[in-house]
Structures are given as structure tokens and as C-alpha cells.
mmCIF file of C-alpha atoms and ligand atoms in Angstrom:
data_model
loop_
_atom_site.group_PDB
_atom_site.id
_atom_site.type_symbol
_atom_site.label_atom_id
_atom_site.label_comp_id
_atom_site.label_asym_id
_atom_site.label_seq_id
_atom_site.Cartn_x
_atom_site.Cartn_y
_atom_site.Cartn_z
ATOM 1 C CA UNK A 1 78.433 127.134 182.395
ATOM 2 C CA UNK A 2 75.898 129.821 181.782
ATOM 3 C CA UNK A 3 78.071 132.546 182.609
ATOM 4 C CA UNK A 4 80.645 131.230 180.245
ATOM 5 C CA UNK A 5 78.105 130.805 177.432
ATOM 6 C CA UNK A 6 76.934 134.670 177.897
ATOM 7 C CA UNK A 7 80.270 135.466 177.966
ATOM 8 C CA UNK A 8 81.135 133.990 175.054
ATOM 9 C CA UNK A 9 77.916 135.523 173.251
ATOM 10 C CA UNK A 10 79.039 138.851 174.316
ATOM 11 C CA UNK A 11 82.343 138.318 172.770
ATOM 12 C CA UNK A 12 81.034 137.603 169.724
ATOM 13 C CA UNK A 13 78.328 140.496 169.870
ATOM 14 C CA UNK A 14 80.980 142.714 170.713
ATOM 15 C CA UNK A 15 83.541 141.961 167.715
ATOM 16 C CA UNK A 16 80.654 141.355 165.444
ATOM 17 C CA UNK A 17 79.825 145.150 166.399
ATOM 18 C CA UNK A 18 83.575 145.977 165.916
ATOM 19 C CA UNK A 19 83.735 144.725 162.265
ATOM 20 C CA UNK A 20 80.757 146.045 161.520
ATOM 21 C CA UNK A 21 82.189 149.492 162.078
ATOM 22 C CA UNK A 22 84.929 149.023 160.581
ATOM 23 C CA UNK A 23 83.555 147.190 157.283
ATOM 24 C CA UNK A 24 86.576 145.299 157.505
ATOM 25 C CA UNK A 25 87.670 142.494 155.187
ATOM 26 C CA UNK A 26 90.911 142.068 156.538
ATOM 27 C CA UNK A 27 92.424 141.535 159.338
ATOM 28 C CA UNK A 28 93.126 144.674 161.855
ATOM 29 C CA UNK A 29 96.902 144.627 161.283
ATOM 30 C CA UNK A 30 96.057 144.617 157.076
ATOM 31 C CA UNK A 31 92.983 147.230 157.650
ATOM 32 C CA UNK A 32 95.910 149.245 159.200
ATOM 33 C CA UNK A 33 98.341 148.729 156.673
ATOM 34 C CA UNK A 34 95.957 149.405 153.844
ATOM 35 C CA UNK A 35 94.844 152.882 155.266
ATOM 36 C CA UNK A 36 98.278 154.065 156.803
ATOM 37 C CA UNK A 37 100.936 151.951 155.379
ATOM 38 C CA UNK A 38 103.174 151.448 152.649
ATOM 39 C CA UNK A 39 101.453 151.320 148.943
ATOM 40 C CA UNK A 40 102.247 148.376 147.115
ATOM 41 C CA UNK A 41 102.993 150.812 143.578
ATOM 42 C CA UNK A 42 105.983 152.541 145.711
ATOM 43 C CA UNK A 43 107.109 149.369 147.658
ATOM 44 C CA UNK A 44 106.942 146.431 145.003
ATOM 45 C CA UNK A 45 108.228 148.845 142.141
ATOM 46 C CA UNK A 46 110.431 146.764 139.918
ATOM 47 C CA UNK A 47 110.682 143.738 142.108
ATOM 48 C CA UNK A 48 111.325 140.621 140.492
ATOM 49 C CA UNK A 49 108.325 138.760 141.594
ATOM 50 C CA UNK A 50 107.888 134.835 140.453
ATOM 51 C CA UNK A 51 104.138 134.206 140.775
ATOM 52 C CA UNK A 52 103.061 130.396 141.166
ATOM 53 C CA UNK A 53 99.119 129.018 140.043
ATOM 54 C CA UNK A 54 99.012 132.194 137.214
ATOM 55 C CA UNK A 55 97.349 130.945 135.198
ATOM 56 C CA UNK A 56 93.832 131.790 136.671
ATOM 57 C CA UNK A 57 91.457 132.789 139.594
ATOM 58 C CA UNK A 58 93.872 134.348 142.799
ATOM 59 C CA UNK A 59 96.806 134.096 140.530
ATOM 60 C CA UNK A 60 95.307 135.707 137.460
ATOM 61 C CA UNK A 61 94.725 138.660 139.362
ATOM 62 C CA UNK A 62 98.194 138.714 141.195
ATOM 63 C CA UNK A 63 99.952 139.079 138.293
ATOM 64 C CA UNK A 64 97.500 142.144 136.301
ATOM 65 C CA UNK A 65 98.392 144.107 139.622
ATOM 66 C CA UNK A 66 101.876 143.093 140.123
ATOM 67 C CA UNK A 67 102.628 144.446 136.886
ATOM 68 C CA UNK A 68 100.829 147.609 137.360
ATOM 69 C CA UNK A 69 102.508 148.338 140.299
ATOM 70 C CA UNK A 70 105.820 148.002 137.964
ATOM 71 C CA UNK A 71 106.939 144.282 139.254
ATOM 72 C CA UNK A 72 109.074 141.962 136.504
ATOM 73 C CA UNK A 73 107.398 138.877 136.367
ATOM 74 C CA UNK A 74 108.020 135.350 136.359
ATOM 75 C CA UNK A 75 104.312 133.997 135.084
ATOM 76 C CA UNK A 76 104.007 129.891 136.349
ATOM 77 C CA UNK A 77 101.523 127.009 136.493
ATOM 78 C CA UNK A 78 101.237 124.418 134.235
ATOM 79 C CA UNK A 79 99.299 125.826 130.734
ATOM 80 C CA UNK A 80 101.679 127.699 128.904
ATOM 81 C CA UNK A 81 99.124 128.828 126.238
ATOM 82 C CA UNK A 82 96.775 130.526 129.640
ATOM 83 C CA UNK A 83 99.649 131.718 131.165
ATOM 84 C CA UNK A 84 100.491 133.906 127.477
ATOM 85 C CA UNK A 85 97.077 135.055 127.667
ATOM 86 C CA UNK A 86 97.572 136.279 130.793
ATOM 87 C CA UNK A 87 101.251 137.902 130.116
ATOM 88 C CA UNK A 88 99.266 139.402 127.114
ATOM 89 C CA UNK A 89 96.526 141.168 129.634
ATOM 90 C CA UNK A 90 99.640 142.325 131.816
ATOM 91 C CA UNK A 91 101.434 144.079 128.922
ATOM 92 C CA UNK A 92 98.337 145.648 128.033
ATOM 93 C CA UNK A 93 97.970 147.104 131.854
ATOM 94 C CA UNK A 94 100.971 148.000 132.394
ATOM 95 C CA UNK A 95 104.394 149.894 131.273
ATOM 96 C CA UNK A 96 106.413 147.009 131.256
ATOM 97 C CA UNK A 97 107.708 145.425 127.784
ATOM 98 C CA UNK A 98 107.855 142.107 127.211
ATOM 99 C CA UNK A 99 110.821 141.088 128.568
ATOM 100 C CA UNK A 100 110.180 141.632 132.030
ATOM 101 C CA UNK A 101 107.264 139.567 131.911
ATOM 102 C CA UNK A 102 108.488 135.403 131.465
ATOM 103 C CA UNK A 103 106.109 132.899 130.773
ATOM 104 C CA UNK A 104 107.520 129.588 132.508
ATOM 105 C CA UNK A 105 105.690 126.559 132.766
ATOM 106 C CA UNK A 106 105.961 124.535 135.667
ATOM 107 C CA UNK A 107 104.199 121.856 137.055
ATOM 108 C CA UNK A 108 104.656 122.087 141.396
ATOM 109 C CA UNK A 109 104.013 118.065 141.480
ATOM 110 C CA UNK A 110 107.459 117.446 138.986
ATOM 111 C CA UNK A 111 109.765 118.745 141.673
ATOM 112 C CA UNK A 112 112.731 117.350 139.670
ATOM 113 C CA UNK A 113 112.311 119.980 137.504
ATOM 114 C CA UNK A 114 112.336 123.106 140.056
ATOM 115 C CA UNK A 115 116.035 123.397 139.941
ATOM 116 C CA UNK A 116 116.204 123.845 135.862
ATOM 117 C CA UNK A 117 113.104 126.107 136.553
ATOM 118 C CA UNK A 118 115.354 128.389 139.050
ATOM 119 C CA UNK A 119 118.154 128.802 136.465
ATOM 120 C CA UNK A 120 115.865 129.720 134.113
ATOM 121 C CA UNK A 121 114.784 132.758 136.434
ATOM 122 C CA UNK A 122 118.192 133.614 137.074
ATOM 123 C CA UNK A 123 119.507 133.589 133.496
ATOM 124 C CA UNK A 124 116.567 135.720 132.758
ATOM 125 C CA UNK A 125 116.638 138.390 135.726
ATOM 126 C CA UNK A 126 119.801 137.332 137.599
ATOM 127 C CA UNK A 127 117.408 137.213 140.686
ATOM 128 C CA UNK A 128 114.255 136.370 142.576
ATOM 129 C CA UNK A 129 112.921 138.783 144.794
ATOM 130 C CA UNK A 130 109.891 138.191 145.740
ATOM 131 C CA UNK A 131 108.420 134.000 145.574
ATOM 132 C CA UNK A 132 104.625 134.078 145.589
ATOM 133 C CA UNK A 133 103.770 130.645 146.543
ATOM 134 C CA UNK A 134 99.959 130.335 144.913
ATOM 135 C CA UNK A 135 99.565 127.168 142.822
ATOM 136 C CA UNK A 136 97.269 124.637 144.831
ATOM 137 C CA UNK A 137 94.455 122.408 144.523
ATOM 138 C CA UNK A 138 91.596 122.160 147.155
ATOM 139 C CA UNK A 139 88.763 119.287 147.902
ATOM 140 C CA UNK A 140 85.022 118.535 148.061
ATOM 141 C CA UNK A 141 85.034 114.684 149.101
ATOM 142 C CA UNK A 142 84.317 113.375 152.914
ATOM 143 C CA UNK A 143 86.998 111.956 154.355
ATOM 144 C CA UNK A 144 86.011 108.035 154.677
ATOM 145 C CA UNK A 145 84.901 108.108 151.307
ATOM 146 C CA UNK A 146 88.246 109.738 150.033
ATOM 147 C CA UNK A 147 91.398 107.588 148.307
ATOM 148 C CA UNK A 148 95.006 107.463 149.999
ATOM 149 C CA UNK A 149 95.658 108.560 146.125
ATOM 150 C CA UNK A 150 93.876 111.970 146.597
ATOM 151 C CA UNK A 151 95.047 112.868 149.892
ATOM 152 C CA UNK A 152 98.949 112.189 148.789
ATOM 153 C CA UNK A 153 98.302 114.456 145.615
ATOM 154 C CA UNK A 154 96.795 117.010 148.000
ATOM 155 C CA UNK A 155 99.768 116.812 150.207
ATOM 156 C CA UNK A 156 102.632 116.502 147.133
ATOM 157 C CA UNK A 157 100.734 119.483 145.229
ATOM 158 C CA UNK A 158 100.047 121.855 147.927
ATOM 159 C CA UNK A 159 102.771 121.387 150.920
ATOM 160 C CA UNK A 160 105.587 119.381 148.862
ATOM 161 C CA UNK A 161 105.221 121.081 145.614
ATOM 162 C CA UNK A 162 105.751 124.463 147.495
ATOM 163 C CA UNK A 163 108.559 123.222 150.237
ATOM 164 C CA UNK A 164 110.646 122.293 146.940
ATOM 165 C CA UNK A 165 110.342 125.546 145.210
ATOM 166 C CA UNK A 166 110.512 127.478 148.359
ATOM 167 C CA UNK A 167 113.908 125.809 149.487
ATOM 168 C CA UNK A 168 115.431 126.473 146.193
ATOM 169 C CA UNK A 169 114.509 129.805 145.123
ATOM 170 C CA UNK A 170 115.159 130.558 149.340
ATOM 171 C CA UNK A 171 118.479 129.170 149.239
ATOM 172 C CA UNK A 172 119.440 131.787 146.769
ATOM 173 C CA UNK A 173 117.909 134.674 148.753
ATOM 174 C CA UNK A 174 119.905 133.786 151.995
ATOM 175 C CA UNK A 175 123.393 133.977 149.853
ATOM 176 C CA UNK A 176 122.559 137.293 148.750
ATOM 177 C CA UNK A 177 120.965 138.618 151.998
ATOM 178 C CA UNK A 178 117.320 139.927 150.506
ATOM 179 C CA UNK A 179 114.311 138.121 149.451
ATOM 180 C CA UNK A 180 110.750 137.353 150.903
ATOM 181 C CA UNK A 181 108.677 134.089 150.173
ATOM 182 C CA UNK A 182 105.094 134.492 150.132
ATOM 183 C CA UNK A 183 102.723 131.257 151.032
ATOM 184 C CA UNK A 184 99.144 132.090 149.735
ATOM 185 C CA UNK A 185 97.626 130.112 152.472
ATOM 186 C CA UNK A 186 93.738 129.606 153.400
ATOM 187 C CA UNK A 187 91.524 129.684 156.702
ATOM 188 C CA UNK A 188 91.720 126.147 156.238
ATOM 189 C CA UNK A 189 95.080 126.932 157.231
ATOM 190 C CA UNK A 190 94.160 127.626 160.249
ATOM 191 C CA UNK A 191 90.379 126.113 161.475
ATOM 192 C CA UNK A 192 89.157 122.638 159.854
ATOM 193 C CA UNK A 193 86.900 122.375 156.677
ATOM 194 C CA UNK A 194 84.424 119.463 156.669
ATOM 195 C CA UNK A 195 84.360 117.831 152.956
ATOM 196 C CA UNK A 196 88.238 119.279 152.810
ATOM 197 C CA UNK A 197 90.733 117.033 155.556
ATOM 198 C CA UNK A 198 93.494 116.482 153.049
ATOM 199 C CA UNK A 199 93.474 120.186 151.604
ATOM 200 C CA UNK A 200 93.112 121.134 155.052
ATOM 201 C CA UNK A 201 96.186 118.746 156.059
ATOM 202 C CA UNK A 202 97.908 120.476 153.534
ATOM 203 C CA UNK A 203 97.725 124.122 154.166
ATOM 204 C CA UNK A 204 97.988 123.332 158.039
ATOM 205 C CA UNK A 205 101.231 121.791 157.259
ATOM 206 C CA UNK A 206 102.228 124.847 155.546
ATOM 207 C CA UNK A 207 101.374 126.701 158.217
ATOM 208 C CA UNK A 208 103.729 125.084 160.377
ATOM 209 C CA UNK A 209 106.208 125.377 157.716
ATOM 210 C CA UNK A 210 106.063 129.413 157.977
ATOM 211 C CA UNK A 211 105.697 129.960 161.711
ATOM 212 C CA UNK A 212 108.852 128.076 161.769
ATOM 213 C CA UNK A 213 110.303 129.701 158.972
ATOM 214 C CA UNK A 214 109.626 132.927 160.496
ATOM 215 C CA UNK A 215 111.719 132.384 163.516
ATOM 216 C CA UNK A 216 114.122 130.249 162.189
ATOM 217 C CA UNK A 217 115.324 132.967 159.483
ATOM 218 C CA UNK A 218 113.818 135.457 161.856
ATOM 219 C CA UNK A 219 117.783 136.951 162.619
ATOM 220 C CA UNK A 220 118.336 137.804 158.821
ATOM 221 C CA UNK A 221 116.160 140.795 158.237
ATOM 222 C CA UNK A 222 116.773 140.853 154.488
ATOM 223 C CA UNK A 223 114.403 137.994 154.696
ATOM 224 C CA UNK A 224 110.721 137.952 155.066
ATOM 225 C CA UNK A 225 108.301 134.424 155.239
ATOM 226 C CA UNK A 226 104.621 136.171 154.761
ATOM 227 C CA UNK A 227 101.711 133.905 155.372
ATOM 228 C CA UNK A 228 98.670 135.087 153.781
ATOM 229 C CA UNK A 229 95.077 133.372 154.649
ATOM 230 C CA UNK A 230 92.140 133.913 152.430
ATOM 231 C CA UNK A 231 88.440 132.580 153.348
ATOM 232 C CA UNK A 232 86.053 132.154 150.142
ATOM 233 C CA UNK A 233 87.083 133.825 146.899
ATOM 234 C CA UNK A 234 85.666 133.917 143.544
ATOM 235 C CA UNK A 235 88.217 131.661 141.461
ATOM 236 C CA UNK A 236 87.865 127.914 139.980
ATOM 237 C CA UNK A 237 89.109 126.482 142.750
ATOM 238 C CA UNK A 238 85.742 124.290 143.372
ATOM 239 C CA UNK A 239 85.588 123.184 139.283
ATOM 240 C CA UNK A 240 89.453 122.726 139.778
ATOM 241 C CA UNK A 241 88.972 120.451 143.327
ATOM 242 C CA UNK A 242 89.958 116.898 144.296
ATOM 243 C CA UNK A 243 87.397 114.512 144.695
ATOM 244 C CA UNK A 244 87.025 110.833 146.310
ATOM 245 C CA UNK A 245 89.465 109.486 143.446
ATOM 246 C CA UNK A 246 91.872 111.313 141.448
ATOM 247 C CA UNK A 247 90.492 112.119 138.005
ATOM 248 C CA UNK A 248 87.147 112.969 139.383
ATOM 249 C CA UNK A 249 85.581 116.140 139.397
ATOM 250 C CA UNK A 250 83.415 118.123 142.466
ATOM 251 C CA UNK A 251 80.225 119.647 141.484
ATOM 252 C CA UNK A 252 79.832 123.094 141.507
ATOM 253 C CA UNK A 253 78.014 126.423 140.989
ATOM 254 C CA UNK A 254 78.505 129.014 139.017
ATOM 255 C CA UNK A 255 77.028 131.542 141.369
ATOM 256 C CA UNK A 256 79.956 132.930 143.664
ATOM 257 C CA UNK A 257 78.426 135.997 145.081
ATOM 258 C CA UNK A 258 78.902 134.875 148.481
ATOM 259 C CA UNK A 259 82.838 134.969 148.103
ATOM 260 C CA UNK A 260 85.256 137.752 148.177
ATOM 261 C CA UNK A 261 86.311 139.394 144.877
ATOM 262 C CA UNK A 262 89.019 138.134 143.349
ATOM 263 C CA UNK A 263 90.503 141.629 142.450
ATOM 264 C CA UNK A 264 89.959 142.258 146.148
ATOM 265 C CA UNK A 265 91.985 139.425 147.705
ATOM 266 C CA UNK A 266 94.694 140.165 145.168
ATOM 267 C CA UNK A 267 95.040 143.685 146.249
ATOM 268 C CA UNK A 268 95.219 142.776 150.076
ATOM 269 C CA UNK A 269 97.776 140.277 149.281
ATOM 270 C CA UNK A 270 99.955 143.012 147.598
ATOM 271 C CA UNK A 271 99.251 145.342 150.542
ATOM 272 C CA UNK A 272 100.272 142.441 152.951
ATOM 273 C CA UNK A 273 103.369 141.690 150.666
ATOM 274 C CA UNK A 274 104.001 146.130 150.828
ATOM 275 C CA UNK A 275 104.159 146.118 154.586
ATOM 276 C CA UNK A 276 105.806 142.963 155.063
ATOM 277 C CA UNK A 277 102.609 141.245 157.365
ATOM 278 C CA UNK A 278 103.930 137.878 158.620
ATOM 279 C CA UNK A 279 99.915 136.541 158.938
ATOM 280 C CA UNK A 280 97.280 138.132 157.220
ATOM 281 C CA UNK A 281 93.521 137.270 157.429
ATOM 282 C CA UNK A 282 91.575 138.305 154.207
ATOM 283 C CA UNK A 283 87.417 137.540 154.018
ATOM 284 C CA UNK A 284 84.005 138.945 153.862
ATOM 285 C CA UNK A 285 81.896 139.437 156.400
ATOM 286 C CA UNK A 286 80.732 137.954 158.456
ATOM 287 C CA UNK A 287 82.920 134.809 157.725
ATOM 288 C CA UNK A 288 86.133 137.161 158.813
ATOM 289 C CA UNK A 289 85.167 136.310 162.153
ATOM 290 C CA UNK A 290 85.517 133.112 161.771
ATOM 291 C CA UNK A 291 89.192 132.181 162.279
ATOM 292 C CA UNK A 292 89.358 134.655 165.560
ATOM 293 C CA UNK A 293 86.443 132.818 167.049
ATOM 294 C CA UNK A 294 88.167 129.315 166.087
ATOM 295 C CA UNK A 295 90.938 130.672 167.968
ATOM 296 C CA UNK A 296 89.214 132.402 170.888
ATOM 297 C CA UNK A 297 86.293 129.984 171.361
ATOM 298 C CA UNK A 298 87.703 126.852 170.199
ATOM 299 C CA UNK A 299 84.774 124.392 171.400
ATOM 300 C CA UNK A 300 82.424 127.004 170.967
ATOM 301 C CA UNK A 301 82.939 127.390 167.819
ATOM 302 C CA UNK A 302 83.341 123.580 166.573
ATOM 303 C CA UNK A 303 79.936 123.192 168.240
ATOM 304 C CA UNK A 304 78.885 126.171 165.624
ATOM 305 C CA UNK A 305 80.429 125.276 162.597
ATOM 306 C CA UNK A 306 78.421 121.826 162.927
ATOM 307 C CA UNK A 307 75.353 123.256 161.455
ATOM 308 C CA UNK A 308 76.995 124.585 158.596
ATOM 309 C CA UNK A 309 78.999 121.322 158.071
ATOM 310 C CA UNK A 310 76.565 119.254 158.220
ATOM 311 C CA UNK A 311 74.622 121.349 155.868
ATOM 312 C CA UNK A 312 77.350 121.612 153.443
ATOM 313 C CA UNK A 313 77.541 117.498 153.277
ATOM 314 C CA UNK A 314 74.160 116.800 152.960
ATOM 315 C CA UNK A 315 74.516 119.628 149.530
ATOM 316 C CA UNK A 316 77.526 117.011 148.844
ATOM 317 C CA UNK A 317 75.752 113.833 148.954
ATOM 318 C CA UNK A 318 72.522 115.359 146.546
ATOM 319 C CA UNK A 319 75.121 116.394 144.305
ATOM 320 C CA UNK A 320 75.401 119.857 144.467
ATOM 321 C CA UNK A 321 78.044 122.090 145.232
ATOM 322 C CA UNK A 322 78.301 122.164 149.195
ATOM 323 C CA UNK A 323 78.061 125.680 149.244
ATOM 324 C CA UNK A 324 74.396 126.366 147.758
ATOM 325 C CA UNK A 325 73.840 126.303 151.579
ATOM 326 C CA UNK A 326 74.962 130.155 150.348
ATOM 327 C CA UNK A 327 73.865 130.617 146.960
ATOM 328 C CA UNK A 328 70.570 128.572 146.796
ATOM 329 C CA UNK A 329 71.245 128.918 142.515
ATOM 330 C CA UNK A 330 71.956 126.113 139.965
ATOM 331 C CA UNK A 331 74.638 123.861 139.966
ATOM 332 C CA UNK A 332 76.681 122.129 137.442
ATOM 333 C CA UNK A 333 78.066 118.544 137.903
ATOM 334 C CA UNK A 334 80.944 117.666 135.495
ATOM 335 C CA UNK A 335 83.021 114.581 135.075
ATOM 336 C CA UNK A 336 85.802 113.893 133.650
HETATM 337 N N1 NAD B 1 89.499 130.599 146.027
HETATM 338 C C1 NAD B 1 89.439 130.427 147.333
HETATM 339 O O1 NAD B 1 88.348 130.414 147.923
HETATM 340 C C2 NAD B 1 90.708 130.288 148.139
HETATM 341 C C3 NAD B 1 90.637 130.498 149.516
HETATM 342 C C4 NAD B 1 91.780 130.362 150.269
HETATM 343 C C5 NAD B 1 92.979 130.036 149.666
HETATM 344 N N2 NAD B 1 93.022 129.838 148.342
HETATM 345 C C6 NAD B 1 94.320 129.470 147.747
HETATM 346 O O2 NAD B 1 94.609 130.350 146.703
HETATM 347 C C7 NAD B 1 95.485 129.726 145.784
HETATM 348 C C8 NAD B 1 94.979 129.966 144.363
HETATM 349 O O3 NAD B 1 93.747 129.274 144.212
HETATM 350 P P1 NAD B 1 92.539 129.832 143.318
HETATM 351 O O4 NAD B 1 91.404 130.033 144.226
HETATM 352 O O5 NAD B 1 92.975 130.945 142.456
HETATM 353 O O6 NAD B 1 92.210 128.523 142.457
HETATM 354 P P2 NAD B 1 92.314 128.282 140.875
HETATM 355 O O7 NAD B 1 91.954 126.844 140.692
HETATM 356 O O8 NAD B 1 91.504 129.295 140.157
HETATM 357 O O9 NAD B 1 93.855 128.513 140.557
HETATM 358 C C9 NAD B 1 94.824 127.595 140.978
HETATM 359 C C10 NAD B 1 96.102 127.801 140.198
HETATM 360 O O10 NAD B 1 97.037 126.779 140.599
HETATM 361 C C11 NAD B 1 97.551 126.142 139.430
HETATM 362 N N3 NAD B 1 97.916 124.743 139.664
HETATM 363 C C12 NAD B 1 97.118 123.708 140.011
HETATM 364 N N4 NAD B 1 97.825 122.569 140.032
HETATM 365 C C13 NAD B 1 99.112 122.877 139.676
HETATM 366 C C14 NAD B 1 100.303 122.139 139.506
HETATM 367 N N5 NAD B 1 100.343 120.814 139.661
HETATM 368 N N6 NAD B 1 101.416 122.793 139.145
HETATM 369 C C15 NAD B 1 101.411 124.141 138.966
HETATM 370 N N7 NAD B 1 100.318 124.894 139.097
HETATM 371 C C16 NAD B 1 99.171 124.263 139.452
HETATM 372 C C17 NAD B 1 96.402 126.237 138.423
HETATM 373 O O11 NAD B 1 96.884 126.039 137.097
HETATM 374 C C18 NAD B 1 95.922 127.654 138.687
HETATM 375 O O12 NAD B 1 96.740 128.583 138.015
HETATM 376 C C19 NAD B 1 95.546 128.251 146.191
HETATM 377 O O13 NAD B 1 96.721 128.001 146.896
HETATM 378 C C20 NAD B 1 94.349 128.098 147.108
HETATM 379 O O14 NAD B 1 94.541 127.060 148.042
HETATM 380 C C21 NAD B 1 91.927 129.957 147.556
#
């Protein structure tokens, strides 16, 4: 038992030293990519790119750099008058006019009205190349305390909200032989997230949905399923989260120093999206390390990430944001 718990230290010593070097915030395959790879202004060059959850945070930035790297864009998420803001900021950064930049309101939980959205693309650009699945809601709410209303809406918003949109908009990429889908995923993807079950649910389940994806459409290389997984970026997604009952909202603090930028994320997304990277990991140090140990050290690291869980719901319960564990500033609580 000893030996294995050295080992396991060493392990961890050992990539912690790694990263360290490296100063990576990606993971090696993307650290690769980004110094010797393709460069998303040459390889996304007039794609037509329809961007999901634009309206703000991850998606905000998506879409400035998309259209400086030349990419027609379809701008989506549910506030038309943010989303024309942000079409404004793109025309203003960019070459393109304003044609190549649609502003189409969509909400992912009305997925009756995906298929008029599609033929709205298609009248517009005739095609889809590139579906960047980013709309999504998260959660700050323990799981007893949590309705069966909340978890559905996580689960309809998140993983049924982008299965619909996906099969549609995929559909139309297999008849023409060229097209890649693009799941912004999370690390809660991929380890668990006390205080987040049903987001994490969620973006497991979409996880599944892409491995399979990947080998199931693996034999038509026009088409590409990316999966990208971010850790903590700076975005609304806490003011924006789930709580116990729908309606609800999760406190939270403005100080976000501890996350990843958002510009940053967004521009390893578009280098993962350049050199077609089926998984990518994208954090800060030192939580980068986090998903490899998860998958390395499995009980190891549940018996870590205790500490910081229970931490995090103890923030929860004296109703502060659950990560001032990181930030030690002020928090907000607003309800609706
Ligand atoms: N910020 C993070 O720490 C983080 C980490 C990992 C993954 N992610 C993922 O990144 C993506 C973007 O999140 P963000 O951090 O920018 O959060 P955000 O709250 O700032 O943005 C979410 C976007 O999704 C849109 N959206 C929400 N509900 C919608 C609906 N019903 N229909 C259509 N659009 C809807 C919002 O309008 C907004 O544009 C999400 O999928 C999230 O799970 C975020």
C-alpha cells in the first residue's frame, strides 16, 4: 500500500514538474498543435461556422475570433438584441460585411424549431460547415436538495438541446461529404463536480455521444466530431447556473481570477477546431492536471478532490459562491 501511495506521489511530482516546464494550458496534443500545427486564420478561412450560446462569455469570444480569422457566421442563443451587439463587435474586427455575419435566434430547449432554424442557414449560405455546439447551462445546488425539474432542464438544455441540432445540421453534412461538429464540452465531462450531478450528467452524456460519434462516422473522413473540454473560465456561467428549483439563481462572485481567460479558451478551441483534435483538454494550472490524474489515479484522486468538495459545499450552504475557496473576495447573491 505504501509503495503504491509513493508511487502515485511520484507520478504526480513528476507531471506536475512536466507542466511546469512546459507552462502548458492545454493538453500535450493542443500544446503541439498550437506551436507546430495548422493556424486557425489559414485553416478556418471562410468557413461557414454556426456558433451556438453567442451571445456571451465562451461564445462571445468564439465568434470576435472566428470572424477575424475570416469565418461567415451564423450568431445563436436566445437574445437577439445581445447577439446584434455582438455581430456589431465582429464587423468592427474583422473584414467581413454584414452579410456573412446572421444573427439567428434560437432557443436549444424549443427543439421543434431546429429544423426551420437549419433552412434558415441554408437559404442564407447554402451550407454549414463547421457546428459549434456551445449553448449550455451549468449548476451550483447539491444533489438531494435539487428538483427532478432542474435536472431534466439540465439534461433537455445541454445533451438534448445539442443531440437535436447536431443530428440535423449533421444529416446535411453526411449528404454532401464535408462538415465537422464541434461539442464545447467541460472537465465535468469527464471527472465528477460536487454541487454540479445534473450538469455533470449532462456533459458526460455528451461525451458518450462523441466517442461514439467519432467511430461511428469515423469511415467518412469529410467528417470530423471534435470534443473540446474546458476546466474554469471567466464567463457568466455561475450568475447564469441552475439551482435547487428552476427560476432560482446561484450566488456568485465577481472575482474570476482563478479561471482561464476567456480570450484564451476561445483561441485553443479554434486551434483544436484548425487541427482537427478529436479531445482537447484546455485549463490553468495546476487544475490541468486534474482530469489526467482522475484518469490515472482514479481512487486517488476522488480521495483528493474531497477536500476541495467539501470545501466548496460548506461556501454553498453560507451562501457564497462555492468557489471563494479560490478567490476569498465578495460575493453577490441574486434572486430572481
Ligand atoms: N465557463 C466555464 O467555466 C466553462 C467550463 C467548461 C465548459 N463550459 C461550457 O462552455 C459553454 C459556454 O458557457 P459559458 O461559460 O460561456 O457560459 P455563459 O453563461 O457565459 O454562456 C452560455 C451561453 O449559452 C446560451 N444559452 C443558455 N441557455 C440557452 C438556451 N436555452 N438556448 C440557447 N442558448 C442558450 C446563453 O445565452 C449564452 O450565450 C457551455 O456549454 C459550458 O458548459 C464552460
Amino acid at each position: 500500500m505504501d509503495l503504491l501511495f509513493w508511487t502515485a506521489v511520484a507520478i504526480v511530482a513528476f507531471l506536475v514538474q512536466i507542466f511546469r516546464l512546459i507552462r502548458a494550458d492545454g493538453d500535450l496534443s493542443l500544446m503541439w498543435a498550437e506551436a507546430f500545427g495548422a493556424s486557425p486564420a489559414s485553416a478556418l478561412q471562410g468557413k461557414v461556422v454556426w456558433l451556438t450560446g453567442a451571445s456571451g462569455g465562451i461564445g462571445e469570444h468564439l465568434a470576435y475570433q472566428l470572424a477575424e480569422c475570416g469565418c461567415r457566421l451564423v450568431l445563436s442563443s436566445r437574445k437577439e438584441d445581445e447577439l446584434e451587439r455582438v455581430k456589431k463587435t465582429c464587423l468592427e474586427r474583422s473584414n467581413l460585411s454584414c452579410a456573412n455575419v446572421l444573427v439567428l435566434p434560437l432557443d436549444l430547449l424549443d427543439v421543434d424549431s431546429h429544423e426551420e432554424c437549419l433552412q434558415s442557414v441554408l437559404r442564407h449560405f447554402g451550407k454549414v460547415d463547421v457546428l459549434l455546439n456551445n449553448g449550455g447551462r451549468s449548476q451550483r445546488s447539491l444533489f438531494l436538495d435539487t428538483s427532478l425539474a432542474v435536472i431534466r432542464s439540465l439534461m433537455e438544455l445541454n445533451y438534448i438541446g445539442t443531440v437535436s441540432l447536431t443530428q440535423l445540421v449533421l444529416r446535411e453534412m453526411v449528404q454532401r461529404g464535408h462538415g465537422t461538429v464541434v461539442v464545447v464540452n467541460s472537465f465535468a465531462g469527464i471527472c465528477g463536480v460536487p454541487l454540479a450531478s445534473g450538469y455533470c450528467a449532462s456533459k458526460h452524456a455528451l461525451m458518450g455521444l462523441c466517442n461514439s460519434l467519432q467511430i461511428e462516422l469515423g469511415h467518412q473522413s469529410g467528417i470530423k466530431i471534435l470534443s473540446v473540454c474546458p476546466g474554469p473560465v471567466q464567463s457568466n456561467i455561475v450568475k447564469n447556473a441552475f439551482t435547487e428549483e428552476l427560476g432560482k439563481l446561484a450566488p456568485y462572485s465577481e472575482n474570476e481570477e482563478h479561471k482561464m481567460a476567456t480570450a484564451r479558451c476561445a483561441r485553443l478551441i479554434l486551434i483544436a477546431m484548425a487541427n482537427n483534435l478529436l479531445e482537447t483538454w484546455i485549463s490553468s494550472q495546476p487544475l490541468l492536471l486534474y482530469p489526467y490524474i482522475w484518469q490515472y489515479l482514479p481512487s486517488l484522486c476522488r480521495a483528493l478532490s474531497l477536500m476541495v468538495g467539501r470545501r466548496r459545499i460548506e461556501n454553498l450552504r453560507s451562501g457564497l459562491d462555492a468557489d471563494a475557496y479560490f478567490t476569498r473576495s465578495t460575493c453577490k447573491t441574486k434572486s430572481t
